[in-house]
Coordinates of C-alpha atoms in Angstrom, one line a residue:
M1 CA 165.5 99.9 44.3
D2 CA 165.2 102.7 42.4
H3 CA 167.0 103.6 38.7
A4 CA 168.5 107.0 38.4
L5 CA 170.9 108.7 35.9
A6 CA 170.2 112.5 35.4
G7 CA 166.8 111.9 35.5
N8 CA 167.0 108.9 33.4
R9 CA 165.4 106.0 35.3
D10 CA 165.9 103.4 33.2
A11 CA 170.1 103.5 33.2
V12 CA 171.6 103.0 36.7
L13 CA 170.5 100.6 39.3
V14 CA 171.0 102.6 43.3
T15 CA 170.3 101.3 46.7
P16 CA 167.9 103.2 48.5
D17 CA 170.3 105.3 50.5
G18 CA 170.9 106.0 46.8
V19 CA 174.6 104.7 46.5
A20 CA 174.7 103.6 42.8
L21 CA 175.4 100.0 42.2
D22 CA 176.1 100.0 38.3
A23 CA 177.6 103.8 37.5
I24 CA 177.9 104.5 33.6
D25 CA 181.5 106.3 33.0
E26 CA 179.5 108.6 30.4
V27 CA 176.2 109.1 28.6
V28 CA 176.6 110.1 25.1
T29 CA 173.6 112.0 22.9
G30 CA 174.9 112.4 19.9
P31 CA 172.9 110.9 16.6
L32 CA 175.7 108.8 15.6
H33 CA 176.3 107.2 18.9
Q34 CA 172.0 107.1 19.6
L35 CA 172.8 105.2 15.6
R36 CA 175.7 102.9 17.4
S37 CA 173.3 102.2 19.7
L38 CA 170.6 101.5 18.2
V39 CA 172.4 99.3 15.6
A40 CA 174.0 97.4 18.9
L41 CA 170.6 96.4 19.9
L42 CA 170.1 94.5 17.0
R43 CA 173.2 92.3 17.8
P44 CA 174.3 92.0 14.9
T45 CA 177.3 89.6 16.4
H46 CA 174.6 87.2 16.6
W47 CA 173.7 87.3 13.0
I48 CA 176.0 84.2 12.5
K49 CA 173.2 82.1 13.6
G50 CA 171.1 82.9 10.5
S51 CA 173.9 80.6 8.8
L52 CA 171.6 77.7 9.4
V53 CA 169.6 79.2 6.9
L54 CA 172.1 78.9 4.0
A55 CA 174.0 76.1 5.4
V56 CA 171.6 73.2 5.7
P57 CA 170.4 73.1 2.1
L58 CA 174.1 74.0 0.6
V59 CA 175.4 70.4 2.2
T60 CA 172.2 68.1 1.8
A61 CA 171.3 69.4 -2.1
P62 CA 173.3 72.3 -3.0
V63 CA 172.8 71.7 -7.1
T64 CA 169.5 72.6 -5.4
A65 CA 170.3 75.6 -3.0
L66 CA 172.2 77.6 -5.7
T67 CA 169.5 77.8 -8.9
H68 CA 167.4 79.5 -5.5
L69 CA 169.0 81.8 -4.2
P70 CA 167.1 84.7 -4.4
A71 CA 164.4 82.9 -2.6
L72 CA 167.7 82.1 0.1
A73 CA 168.6 85.0 -0.3
L74 CA 165.2 86.6 0.6
T75 CA 164.9 83.6 2.9
L76 CA 167.8 84.8 5.3
L77 CA 166.9 88.6 4.9
A78 CA 163.7 87.9 6.5
F79 CA 164.6 85.5 9.4
L80 CA 167.6 87.9 10.1
A81 CA 164.8 90.9 10.3
A82 CA 163.0 88.7 12.3
S83 CA 165.6 88.1 15.4
S84 CA 166.1 91.3 15.7
T85 CA 162.9 92.1 16.3
V86 CA 162.7 88.6 18.9
Y87 CA 166.3 90.5 20.3
V88 CA 165.1 93.8 20.6
L89 CA 161.2 93.2 22.2
N90 CA 163.0 90.5 24.6
D91 CA 166.0 93.1 25.9
L92 CA 163.4 95.6 26.4
L93 CA 161.3 93.7 28.7
D94 CA 164.7 92.2 30.4
R95 CA 166.5 95.4 30.7
H96 CA 165.6 95.6 34.2
N97 CA 167.2 92.4 34.8
D98 CA 170.5 92.4 32.8
R99 CA 171.4 95.1 34.8
L100 CA 171.9 92.7 37.1
H101 CA 174.4 90.8 34.8
P102 CA 178.6 91.9 34.6
V103 CA 178.2 91.9 30.7
K104 CA 174.4 92.1 29.8
R105 CA 174.4 95.7 32.3
L106 CA 175.9 96.8 28.7
R107 CA 173.5 96.6 26.8
P108 CA 172.1 99.6 25.0
L109 CA 168.6 99.6 27.3
A110 CA 170.1 98.1 30.5
S111 CA 173.2 101.0 30.4
G112 CA 170.7 103.6 29.4
R113 CA 172.1 104.4 25.8
V114 CA 168.9 104.0 24.3
A115 CA 165.6 104.9 26.0
P116 CA 162.5 102.8 25.8
S117 CA 160.8 104.9 23.8
A118 CA 163.1 105.0 21.2
A119 CA 163.6 101.3 21.3
R120 CA 160.1 100.7 21.5
K121 CA 160.2 102.8 18.0
L122 CA 162.8 100.6 16.1
L123 CA 161.0 97.2 17.4
A124 CA 157.6 98.9 15.4
V125 CA 159.9 99.6 12.1
L126 CA 161.3 95.8 12.2
L127 CA 158.4 94.4 13.0
L128 CA 156.8 96.3 9.7
G129 CA 159.8 95.2 7.5
T130 CA 160.0 91.5 8.9
V131 CA 155.8 91.3 7.9
G132 CA 157.2 93.3 4.2
L133 CA 160.2 90.6 3.5
L134 CA 157.3 87.5 4.8
V135 CA 154.8 88.9 2.1
A136 CA 157.9 88.5 -0.8
A137 CA 159.6 85.2 1.3
P138 CA 158.7 81.9 -0.2
P139 CA 155.4 80.9 1.7
L140 CA 156.1 77.7 3.7
A141 CA 159.5 79.3 4.9
A142 CA 157.4 82.7 5.6
L143 CA 155.3 80.4 7.7
V144 CA 157.9 79.1 9.6
I145 CA 159.4 82.8 10.4
G146 CA 156.0 83.6 11.8
G147 CA 155.9 80.8 13.5
Y148 CA 159.8 81.9 14.8
L149 CA 158.2 85.4 15.7
L150 CA 155.0 84.1 17.9
M151 CA 157.1 82.1 20.3
N152 CA 159.5 83.9 20.6
A153 CA 157.6 86.9 21.8
W154 CA 155.7 84.0 24.2
Y155 CA 159.3 83.0 25.5
S156 CA 159.6 86.6 26.3
A157 CA 157.2 87.0 27.7
A158 CA 156.4 84.0 30.0
L159 CA 158.1 80.9 28.3
K160 CA 161.7 81.8 29.9
H161 CA 160.5 81.7 33.3
Q162 CA 160.1 78.0 32.4
S163 CA 163.0 75.5 33.6
L164 CA 163.9 73.2 30.8
V165 CA 161.4 74.7 28.3
D166 CA 163.3 78.1 27.8
V167 CA 166.2 76.8 26.7
S168 CA 163.7 73.8 24.6
V169 CA 162.4 77.2 22.7
V170 CA 165.7 78.6 22.6
A171 CA 166.7 75.4 20.5
A172 CA 163.7 75.0 18.6
G173 CA 164.8 78.3 16.9
F174 CA 167.3 77.0 15.5
V175 CA 165.1 74.3 13.7
L176 CA 162.9 76.9 12.9
R177 CA 166.5 78.6 11.0
A178 CA 167.1 75.4 9.5
L179 CA 163.7 74.2 8.4
A180 CA 163.5 77.7 6.9
G181 CA 165.8 76.8 4.6
V182 CA 165.2 73.7 3.2
F183 CA 161.8 75.2 2.4
A184 CA 162.6 77.8 1.1
V185 CA 164.9 76.4 -2.1
G186 CA 161.9 73.9 -2.3
L187 CA 163.3 70.7 -0.1
G188 CA 161.6 68.2 2.8
A189 CA 162.7 68.3 6.3
D190 CA 165.0 65.8 7.3
P191 CA 163.9 64.9 10.5
L192 CA 167.7 63.5 11.9
L193 CA 169.4 66.2 10.4
L194 CA 167.0 68.8 12.6
I195 CA 167.2 66.4 15.4
C196 CA 170.5 66.8 15.6
V197 CA 170.4 70.7 15.2
Y198 CA 167.8 70.5 18.3
C199 CA 170.2 68.2 20.9
A200 CA 173.1 70.4 19.9
C201 CA 171.4 73.7 20.5
V202 CA 169.6 72.2 23.7
A203 CA 173.0 71.7 25.1
L204 CA 174.6 74.8 24.1
S205 CA 171.7 76.4 25.8
L206 CA 172.1 74.1 29.1
G207 CA 175.9 75.0 29.3
K208 CA 175.6 79.1 29.1
R209 CA 172.8 77.6 32.3
R210 CA 175.5 76.3 33.7
H211 CA 178.1 78.9 33.4
E212 CA 175.9 81.6 34.8
L213 CA 175.4 79.1 38.0
A214 CA 179.2 78.4 38.7
G215 CA 179.4 82.2 37.9
L216 CA 176.9 82.7 40.9
A217 CA 178.8 80.4 43.0
A218 CA 182.2 81.2 42.8
D219 CA 181.1 85.1 43.4
G220 CA 179.2 83.6 46.9
Q221 CA 175.6 84.6 45.7
A222 CA 172.8 82.1 46.4
G223 CA 170.1 83.0 44.3
P224 CA 169.4 83.0 40.4
G225 CA 171.0 86.6 39.9
H226 CA 169.6 87.8 37.0
R227 CA 167.3 84.7 35.3
P228 CA 165.1 83.8 37.9
V229 CA 164.8 80.6 35.9
L230 CA 168.2 79.5 37.2
S231 CA 166.8 79.1 41.0
A232 CA 165.6 75.2 38.9
Y233 CA 168.7 74.1 37.7
S234 CA 171.7 72.8 39.3
V235 CA 175.4 72.7 38.1
P236 CA 175.4 69.1 38.6
F237 CA 172.0 68.0 36.6
L238 CA 173.1 70.3 34.0
D239 CA 176.7 68.4 33.2
H240 CA 174.8 65.2 33.1
V241 CA 171.8 66.5 30.7
V242 CA 174.5 68.5 28.1
V243 CA 176.4 65.8 28.0
V244 CA 172.8 63.4 27.0
H245 CA 172.3 65.7 24.5
L246 CA 175.8 65.7 23.0
V247 CA 175.2 62.0 22.8
A248 CA 172.5 62.3 20.9
A249 CA 173.7 64.9 18.6
L250 CA 176.1 62.8 17.7
A251 CA 174.5 59.8 17.0
C252 CA 171.5 61.8 15.3
Y253 CA 175.1 63.3 12.8
V254 CA 176.5 59.8 12.0
A255 CA 173.0 58.3 11.0
W256 CA 171.8 61.2 8.8
I257 CA 176.1 61.2 7.2
W258 CA 175.5 58.0 6.1
Q259 CA 172.0 58.2 4.6
V260 CA 172.0 61.7 2.9
S261 CA 175.3 60.7 0.4
P262 CA 174.5 57.5 -0.7
P263 CA 177.0 55.3 -1.7
Y264 CA 179.8 57.4 0.6
G265 CA 177.5 58.1 3.3
A266 CA 179.4 55.2 5.4
L267 CA 182.4 56.2 4.5
G268 CA 181.7 59.9 5.7
A269 CA 180.5 58.7 8.8
G270 CA 183.5 57.2 9.7
L271 CA 185.7 59.8 8.6
T272 CA 184.2 62.6 10.2
F273 CA 183.0 61.4 13.2
P274 CA 186.5 61.6 14.9
F275 CA 186.2 65.4 13.8
A276 CA 182.4 65.8 15.5
A277 CA 183.4 63.9 18.7
F278 CA 186.6 66.5 19.0
T279 CA 183.9 69.2 18.9
V280 CA 181.9 68.0 21.2
T281 CA 184.7 66.7 24.0
R282 CA 186.1 70.4 23.0
Y283 CA 183.5 72.1 24.3
L284 CA 183.2 69.8 27.8
Q285 CA 186.6 71.2 28.3
L286 CA 185.8 74.6 27.8
L287 CA 182.5 74.1 29.5
M288 CA 183.6 72.3 33.1
V289 CA 187.5 72.8 33.2
E290 CA 187.7 76.1 31.7
R291 CA 185.1 77.7 32.7
S292 CA 183.8 78.8 29.1
G293 CA 180.4 78.8 27.6
G294 CA 178.5 82.1 28.3
N295 CA 178.7 82.5 24.9
P296 CA 178.5 79.3 23.1
V297 CA 178.8 81.1 19.6
E298 CA 182.0 83.1 20.5
D299 CA 183.6 80.0 22.5
L300 CA 183.4 78.1 19.7
V301 CA 184.0 80.8 16.7
R302 CA 187.1 81.8 19.1
D303 CA 188.7 78.5 20.3
R304 CA 191.5 78.0 17.8
R305 CA 191.4 74.0 18.2
L306 CA 187.7 74.4 17.3
R307 CA 188.7 76.4 14.3
V308 CA 191.5 73.9 13.0
N309 CA 188.9 70.9 14.0
V310 CA 186.3 72.3 11.9
G311 CA 188.2 73.6 9.2
L312 CA 189.2 70.0 8.2
W313 CA 185.9 68.6 9.5
G314 CA 184.7 70.8 6.3
A315 CA 188.0 69.3 3.9
A316 CA 186.7 66.2 4.6
L317 CA 183.1 66.1 4.3
L318 CA 183.3 68.3 0.8
P319 CA 184.4 65.3 -1.5
I320 CA 182.1 63.4 0.1
F321 CA 179.1 65.7 -0.7
I322 CA 180.6 66.7 -4.6
A323 CA 180.5 62.7 -5.4
G324 CA 176.9 62.0 -3.6
A325 CA 176.4 64.9 -6.0
L326 CA 177.5 63.5 -8.9

């Protein structure tokens, strides 16, 4: 296929006979609109994933975390810069495949609102800014963030095309966020918590693949669409492995709560398990019954029942952690 839109070959998909498959209503070239498009390329709505940098040390050792707030804040900024660097690189490499997706085709690069040359300049600025922040960040946290950058550069170039490896790398990125937070405040890594985070994030990533496969089947498409690795998956297979990873995450959560806040851990595990179990089952309902799951973070944030459940879950955990810290 050829790509053309007002002379910009990176803007719209057309068939060989010149019929547009993805027309853009308006191409705006004003400075303000260009700035907005560049900001959108950073995916600020995804920065919520960086909350793990703060959440893990604040939950596991709130007093220690509060006494290391400058280091924690600097680590968070460095991770946000690193993640935006990864997003720009990935969108730059994936812009052609993104045009085949009903939502991703609207991304700044795929839609033609940002030229590849502008994205490359932004990528260079982000990379330099990230390196500057890493120099100032706590050494162990900086090492973790550097590893995140290298891993995701490899992911964008090759690993995203390897089945199961792709979701493992995505989940590992969340584990590295948690590690960066605890290292920033001088704490050690808790294996149970890291396994819980990893299994939950693998499940969410696999759920996203399932949503995409189910969407292709509903549209009558036999191929993998915008993501070639989907050809290595099937909906029944993903149903099984999502459940396996969520059960593992639940088990690790119970074990972690049990040992993280003595002598109230057993009570905390018993009181909060129903909230954790409801989160898992509601997510499965969204994924398998309501055909959601395309954007796991957005689904979990927007669902009213999940929001209420998480609020009650936090309210049940708070006194247990406060009692354990005293």
